[in-house]
mmCIF file of C-alpha atoms in Angstrom:
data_model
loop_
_atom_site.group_PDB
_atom_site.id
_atom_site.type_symbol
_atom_site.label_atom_id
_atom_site.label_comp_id
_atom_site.label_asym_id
_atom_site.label_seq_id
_atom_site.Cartn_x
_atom_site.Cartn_y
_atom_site.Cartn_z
ATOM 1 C CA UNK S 9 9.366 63.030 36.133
ATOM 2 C CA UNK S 10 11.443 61.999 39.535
ATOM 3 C CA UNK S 11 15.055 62.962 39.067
ATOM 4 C CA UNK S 12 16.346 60.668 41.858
ATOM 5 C CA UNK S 13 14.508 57.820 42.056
ATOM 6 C CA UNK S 14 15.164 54.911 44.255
ATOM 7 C CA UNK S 15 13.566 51.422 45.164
ATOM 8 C CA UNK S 16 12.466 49.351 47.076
ATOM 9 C CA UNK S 17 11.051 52.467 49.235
ATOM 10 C CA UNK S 18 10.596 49.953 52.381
ATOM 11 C CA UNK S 19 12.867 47.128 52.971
ATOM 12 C CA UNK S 20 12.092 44.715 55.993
ATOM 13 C CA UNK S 21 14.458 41.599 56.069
ATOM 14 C CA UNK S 22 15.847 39.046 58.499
ATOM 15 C CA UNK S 23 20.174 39.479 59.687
ATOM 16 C CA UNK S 24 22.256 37.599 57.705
ATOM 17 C CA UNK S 25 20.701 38.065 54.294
ATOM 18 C CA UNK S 26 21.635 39.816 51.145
ATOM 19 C CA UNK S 27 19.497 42.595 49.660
ATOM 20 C CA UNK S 28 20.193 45.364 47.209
ATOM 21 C CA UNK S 29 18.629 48.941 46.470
ATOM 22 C CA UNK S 30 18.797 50.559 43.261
ATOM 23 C CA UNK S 31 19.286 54.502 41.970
ATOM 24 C CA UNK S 32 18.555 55.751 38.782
ATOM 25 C CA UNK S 33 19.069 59.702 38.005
ATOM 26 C CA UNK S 34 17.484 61.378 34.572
ATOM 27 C CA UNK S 35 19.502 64.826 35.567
ATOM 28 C CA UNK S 36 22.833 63.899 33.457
ATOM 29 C CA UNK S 37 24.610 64.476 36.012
ATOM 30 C CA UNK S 38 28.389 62.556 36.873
ATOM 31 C CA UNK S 39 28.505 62.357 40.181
ATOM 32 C CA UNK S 40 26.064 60.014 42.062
ATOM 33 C CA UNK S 41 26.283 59.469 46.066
ATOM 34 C CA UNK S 42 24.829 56.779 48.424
ATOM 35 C CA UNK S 43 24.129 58.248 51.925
ATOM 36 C CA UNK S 44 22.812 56.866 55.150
ATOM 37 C CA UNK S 45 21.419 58.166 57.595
ATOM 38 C CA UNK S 46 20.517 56.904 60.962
ATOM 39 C CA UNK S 47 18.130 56.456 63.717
ATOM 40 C CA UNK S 48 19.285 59.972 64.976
ATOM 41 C CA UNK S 49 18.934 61.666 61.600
ATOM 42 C CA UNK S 50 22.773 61.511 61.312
ATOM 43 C CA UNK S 51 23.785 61.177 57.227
ATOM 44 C CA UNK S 52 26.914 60.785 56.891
ATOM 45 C CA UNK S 53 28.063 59.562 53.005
ATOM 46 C CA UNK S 54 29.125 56.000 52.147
ATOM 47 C CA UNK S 55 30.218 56.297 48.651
ATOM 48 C CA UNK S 56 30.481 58.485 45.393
ATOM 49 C CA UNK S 57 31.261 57.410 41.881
ATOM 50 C CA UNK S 58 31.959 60.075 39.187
ATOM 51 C CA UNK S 59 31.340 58.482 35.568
ATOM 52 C CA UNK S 60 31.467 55.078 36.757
ATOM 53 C CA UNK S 61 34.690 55.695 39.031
ATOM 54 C CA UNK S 62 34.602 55.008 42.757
ATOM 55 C CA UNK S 63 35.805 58.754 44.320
ATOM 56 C CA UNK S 64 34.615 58.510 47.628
ATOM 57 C CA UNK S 65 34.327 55.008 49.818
ATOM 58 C CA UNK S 66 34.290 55.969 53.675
ATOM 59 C CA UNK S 67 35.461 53.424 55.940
ATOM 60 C CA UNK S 68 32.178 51.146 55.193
ATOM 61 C CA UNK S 69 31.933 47.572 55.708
ATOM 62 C CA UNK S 70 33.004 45.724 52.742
ATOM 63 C CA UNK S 71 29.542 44.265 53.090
ATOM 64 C CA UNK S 72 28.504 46.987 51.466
ATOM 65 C CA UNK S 73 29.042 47.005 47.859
ATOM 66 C CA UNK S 74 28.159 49.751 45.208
ATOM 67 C CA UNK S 75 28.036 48.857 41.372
ATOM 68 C CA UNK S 76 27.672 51.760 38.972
ATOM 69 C CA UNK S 77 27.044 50.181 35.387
ATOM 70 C CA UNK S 78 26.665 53.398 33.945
ATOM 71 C CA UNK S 79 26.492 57.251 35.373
ATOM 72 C CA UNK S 80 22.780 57.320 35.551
ATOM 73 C CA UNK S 81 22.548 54.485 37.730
ATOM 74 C CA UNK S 82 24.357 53.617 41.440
ATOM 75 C CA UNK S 83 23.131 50.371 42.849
ATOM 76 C CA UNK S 84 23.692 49.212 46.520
ATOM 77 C CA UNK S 85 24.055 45.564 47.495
ATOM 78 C CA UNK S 86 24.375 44.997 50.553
ATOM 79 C CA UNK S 87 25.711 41.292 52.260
ATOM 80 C CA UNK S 88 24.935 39.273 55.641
ATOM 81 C CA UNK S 89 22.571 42.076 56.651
ATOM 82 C CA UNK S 90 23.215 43.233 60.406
ATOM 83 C CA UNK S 91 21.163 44.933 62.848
ATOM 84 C CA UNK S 92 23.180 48.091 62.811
ATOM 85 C CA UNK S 93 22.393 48.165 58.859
ATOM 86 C CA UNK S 94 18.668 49.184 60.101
ATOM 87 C CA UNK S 95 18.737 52.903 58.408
ATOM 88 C CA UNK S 96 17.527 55.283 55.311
ATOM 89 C CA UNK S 97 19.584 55.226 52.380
ATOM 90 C CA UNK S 98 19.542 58.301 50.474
ATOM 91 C CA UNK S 99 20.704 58.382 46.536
ATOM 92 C CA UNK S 100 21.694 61.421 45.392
ATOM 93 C CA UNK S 101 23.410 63.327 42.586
ATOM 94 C CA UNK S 102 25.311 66.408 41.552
ATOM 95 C CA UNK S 103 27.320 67.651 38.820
ATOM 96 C CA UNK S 104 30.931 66.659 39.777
ATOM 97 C CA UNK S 105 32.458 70.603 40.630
ATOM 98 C CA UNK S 106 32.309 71.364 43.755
ATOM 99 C CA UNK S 107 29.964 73.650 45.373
ATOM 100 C CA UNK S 108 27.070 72.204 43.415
ATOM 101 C CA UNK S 109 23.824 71.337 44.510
ATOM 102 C CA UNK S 110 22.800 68.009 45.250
ATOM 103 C CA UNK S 111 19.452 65.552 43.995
ATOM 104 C CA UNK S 112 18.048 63.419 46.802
ATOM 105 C CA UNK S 113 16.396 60.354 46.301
ATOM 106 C CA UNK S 114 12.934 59.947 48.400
ATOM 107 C CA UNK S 115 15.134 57.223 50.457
ATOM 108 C CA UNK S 116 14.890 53.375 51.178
ATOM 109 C CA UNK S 117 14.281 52.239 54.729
ATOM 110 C CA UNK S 118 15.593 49.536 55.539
ATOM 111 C CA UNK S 119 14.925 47.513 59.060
ATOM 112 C CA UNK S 120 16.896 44.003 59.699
ATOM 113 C CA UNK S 121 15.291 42.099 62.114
ATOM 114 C CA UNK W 24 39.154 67.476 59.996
ATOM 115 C CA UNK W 25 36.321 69.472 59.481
ATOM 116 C CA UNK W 26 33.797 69.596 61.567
ATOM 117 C CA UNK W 27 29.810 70.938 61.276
ATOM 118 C CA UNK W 28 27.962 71.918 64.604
ATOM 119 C CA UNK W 29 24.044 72.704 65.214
ATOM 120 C CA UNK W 30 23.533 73.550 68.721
ATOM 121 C CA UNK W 31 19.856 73.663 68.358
ATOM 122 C CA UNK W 32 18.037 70.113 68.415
ATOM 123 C CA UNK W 33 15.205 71.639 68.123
ATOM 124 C CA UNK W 34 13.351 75.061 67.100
ATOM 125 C CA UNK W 35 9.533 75.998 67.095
ATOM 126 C CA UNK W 36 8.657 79.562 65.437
ATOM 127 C CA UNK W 37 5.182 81.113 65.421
ATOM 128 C CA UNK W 38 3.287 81.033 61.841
ATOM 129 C CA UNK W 39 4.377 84.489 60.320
ATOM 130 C CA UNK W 40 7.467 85.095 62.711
ATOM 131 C CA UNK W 41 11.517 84.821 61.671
ATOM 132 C CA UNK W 42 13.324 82.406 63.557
ATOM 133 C CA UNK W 43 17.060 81.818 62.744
ATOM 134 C CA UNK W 44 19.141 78.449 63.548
ATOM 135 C CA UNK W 45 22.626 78.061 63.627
ATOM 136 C CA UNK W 46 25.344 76.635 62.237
ATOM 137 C CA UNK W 47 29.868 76.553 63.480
ATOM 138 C CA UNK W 48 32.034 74.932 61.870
ATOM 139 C CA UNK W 49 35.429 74.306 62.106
ATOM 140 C CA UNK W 50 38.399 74.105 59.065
ATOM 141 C CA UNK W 51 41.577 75.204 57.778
ATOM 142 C CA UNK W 52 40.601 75.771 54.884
ATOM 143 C CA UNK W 53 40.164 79.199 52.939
ATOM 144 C CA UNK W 54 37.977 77.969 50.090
ATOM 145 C CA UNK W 55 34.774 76.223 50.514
ATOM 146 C CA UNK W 56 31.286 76.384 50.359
ATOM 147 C CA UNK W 57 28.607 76.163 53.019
ATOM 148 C CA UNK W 58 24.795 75.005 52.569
ATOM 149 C CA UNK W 59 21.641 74.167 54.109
ATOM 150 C CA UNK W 60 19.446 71.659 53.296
ATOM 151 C CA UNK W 61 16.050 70.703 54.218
ATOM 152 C CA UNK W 62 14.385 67.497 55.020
ATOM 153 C CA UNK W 63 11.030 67.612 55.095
ATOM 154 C CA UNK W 64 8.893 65.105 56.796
ATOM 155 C CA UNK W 65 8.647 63.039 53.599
ATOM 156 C CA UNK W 66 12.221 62.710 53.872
ATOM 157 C CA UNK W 67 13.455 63.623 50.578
ATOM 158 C CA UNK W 68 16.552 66.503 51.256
ATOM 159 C CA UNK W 69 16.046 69.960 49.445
ATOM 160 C CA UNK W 70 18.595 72.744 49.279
ATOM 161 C CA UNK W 71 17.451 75.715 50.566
ATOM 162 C CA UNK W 72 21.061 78.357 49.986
ATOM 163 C CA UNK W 73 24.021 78.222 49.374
ATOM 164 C CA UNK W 74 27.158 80.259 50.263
ATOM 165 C CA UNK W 75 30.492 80.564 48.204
ATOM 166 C CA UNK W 76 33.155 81.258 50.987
ATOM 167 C CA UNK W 77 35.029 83.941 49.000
ATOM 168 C CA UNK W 78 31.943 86.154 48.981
ATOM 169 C CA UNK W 79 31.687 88.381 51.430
ATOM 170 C CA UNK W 80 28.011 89.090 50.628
ATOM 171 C CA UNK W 81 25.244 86.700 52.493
ATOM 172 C CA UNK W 82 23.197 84.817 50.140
ATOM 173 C CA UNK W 83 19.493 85.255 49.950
ATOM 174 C CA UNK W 84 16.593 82.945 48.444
ATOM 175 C CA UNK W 85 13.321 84.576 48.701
ATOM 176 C CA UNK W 86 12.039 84.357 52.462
ATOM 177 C CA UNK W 87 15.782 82.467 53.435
ATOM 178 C CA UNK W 88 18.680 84.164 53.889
ATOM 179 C CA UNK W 89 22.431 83.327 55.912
ATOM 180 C CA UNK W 90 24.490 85.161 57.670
ATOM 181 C CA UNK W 91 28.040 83.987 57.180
ATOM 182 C CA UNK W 92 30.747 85.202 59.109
ATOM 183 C CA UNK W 93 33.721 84.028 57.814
ATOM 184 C CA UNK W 94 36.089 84.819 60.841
ATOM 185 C CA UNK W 95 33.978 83.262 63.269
ATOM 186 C CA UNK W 96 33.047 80.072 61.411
ATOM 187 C CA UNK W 97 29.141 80.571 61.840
ATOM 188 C CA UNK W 98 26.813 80.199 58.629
ATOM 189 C CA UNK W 99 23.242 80.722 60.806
ATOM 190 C CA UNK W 100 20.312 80.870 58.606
ATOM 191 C CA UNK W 101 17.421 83.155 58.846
ATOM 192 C CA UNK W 102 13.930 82.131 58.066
ATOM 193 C CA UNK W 103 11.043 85.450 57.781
ATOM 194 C CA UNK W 104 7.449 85.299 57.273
ATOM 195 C CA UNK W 105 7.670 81.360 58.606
ATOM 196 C CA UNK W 106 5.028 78.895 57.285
ATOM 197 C CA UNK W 107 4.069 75.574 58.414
ATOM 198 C CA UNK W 108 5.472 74.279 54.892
ATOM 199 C CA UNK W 109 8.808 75.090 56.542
ATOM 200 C CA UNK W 110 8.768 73.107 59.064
ATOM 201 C CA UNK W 111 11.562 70.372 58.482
ATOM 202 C CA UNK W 112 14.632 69.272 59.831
ATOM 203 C CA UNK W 113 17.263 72.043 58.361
ATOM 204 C CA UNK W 114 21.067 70.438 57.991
ATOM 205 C CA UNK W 115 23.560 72.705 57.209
ATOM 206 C CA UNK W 116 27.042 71.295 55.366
ATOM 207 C CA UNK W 117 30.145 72.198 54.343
ATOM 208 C CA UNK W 118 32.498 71.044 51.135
ATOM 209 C CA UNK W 119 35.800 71.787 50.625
ATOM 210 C CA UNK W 120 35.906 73.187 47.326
ATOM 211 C CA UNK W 121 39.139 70.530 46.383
ATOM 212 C CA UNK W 122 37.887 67.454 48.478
ATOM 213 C CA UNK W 123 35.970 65.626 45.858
ATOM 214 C CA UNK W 124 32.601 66.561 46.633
ATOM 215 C CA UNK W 125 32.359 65.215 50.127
ATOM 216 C CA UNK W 126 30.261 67.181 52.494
ATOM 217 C CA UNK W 127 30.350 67.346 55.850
ATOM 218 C CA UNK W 128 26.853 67.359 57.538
ATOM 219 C CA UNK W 129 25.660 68.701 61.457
ATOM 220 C CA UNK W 130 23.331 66.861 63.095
ATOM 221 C CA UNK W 131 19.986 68.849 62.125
ATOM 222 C CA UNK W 132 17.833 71.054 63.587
ATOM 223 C CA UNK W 133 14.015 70.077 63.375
ATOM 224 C CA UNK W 134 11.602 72.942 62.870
ATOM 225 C CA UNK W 135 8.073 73.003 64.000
ATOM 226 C CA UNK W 136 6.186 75.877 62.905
ATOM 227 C CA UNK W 137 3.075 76.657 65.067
ATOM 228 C CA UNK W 138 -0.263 77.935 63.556
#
């Protein structure tokens, strides 16, 4: 059973149009994360929701838009698609105490042409 | 802010050998917790240790182990009896223990392990 899962693995699309990537965790955890991580291998975290509650949103484009219906799932929609959006998102999870380990997705590439 | 440094881009170890990588990095803060984490080439992140800044003792995990000093801000971590499953890109990060589960990651170090 994958405890992170996330799809589409692969996402190739033109700039300018709208795409989303889901998350689903089966861990029961609280605390779910969206991360991404460039061309450099550089992750750096976007957002984190903690039973539905936005807890973390780091200076990202308001193009970016996360939408937790419920804490097993953290979707990522994502408007007017730009170059610099070309990265892997990671999903991940954790119980919400700090110190805790986290659950990484496999990742979603996704390349705007 | 805090900060998370890896001065090694890149590390190769023999097969069988112990290489170690480093990790500084930089707070005010007394409580926190440290970690590595490794990406293998499939890409999904793993945790490898972990390290509770109020112990003074290093953690281990089988062939892994840190050596934190707590003065000096390093958290390096020690790989023995390397295997070409280990070889990875190895991030270490750092949480402050009250900033709402927001880690702060280095830039990586990527591992080859020769045969």
């Amino acid at each position: 059973d994958t405890a992170v899962s996330q799809t589409p693995k692969y996402l190739v699309t033109q700039m300018g149009n709208d795409k989303s990537i889901k998350c689903e965790q089966n861990l029961g955890h609280d605390t779910m994360y969206w991360y991404k991580q460039d061309s450099k291998k550089f992750l750096k975290i976007m957002f984190s929701y903690n039973n539905k509650e936005l807890i973390i949103n780091e200076t990202v484009p308001n193009r970016f838009s996360p939408k937790s219906p419920d804490k097993a799932h953290l979707n990522l929609h994502i408007n007017s698609l730009e170059l610099g959006d070309s990265a892997v998102y990671f999903c991940a999870s954790s119980h919400g105490l700090a110190g805790g380990e986290l659950f990484f997705g496999e990742g979603s590439r996704l390349t705007v042409l | 802010a805090q900060t998370v440094t890896q001065s090694q881009p890149e590390m190769s170890v023999q097969e069988a050998e112990t290489v170690t990588l480093s990790c500084t990095y930089d707070t005010s803060e007394s409580d926190y917790y440290l970690f590595w984490y490794k990406q293998p080439p499939s890409r999904q992140m793993i945790l490898v240790i972990r390290q509770e800044a109020y112990k003074q003792q290093n953690a281990t995990e089988n062939r892994f182990s840190v050596n934190f000093q707590k003065a000096a801000k390093s958290f390096s971590l020690k790989i023995s009896d390397s295997q070409l499953g280990d070889a990875a890109m190895y991030f270490c990060a750092y949480e402050d223990a009250g900033n709402n589960r927001k880690l702060i990651w280095g830039l990586g170090t990527s591992l080859a392990v020769n045969p």
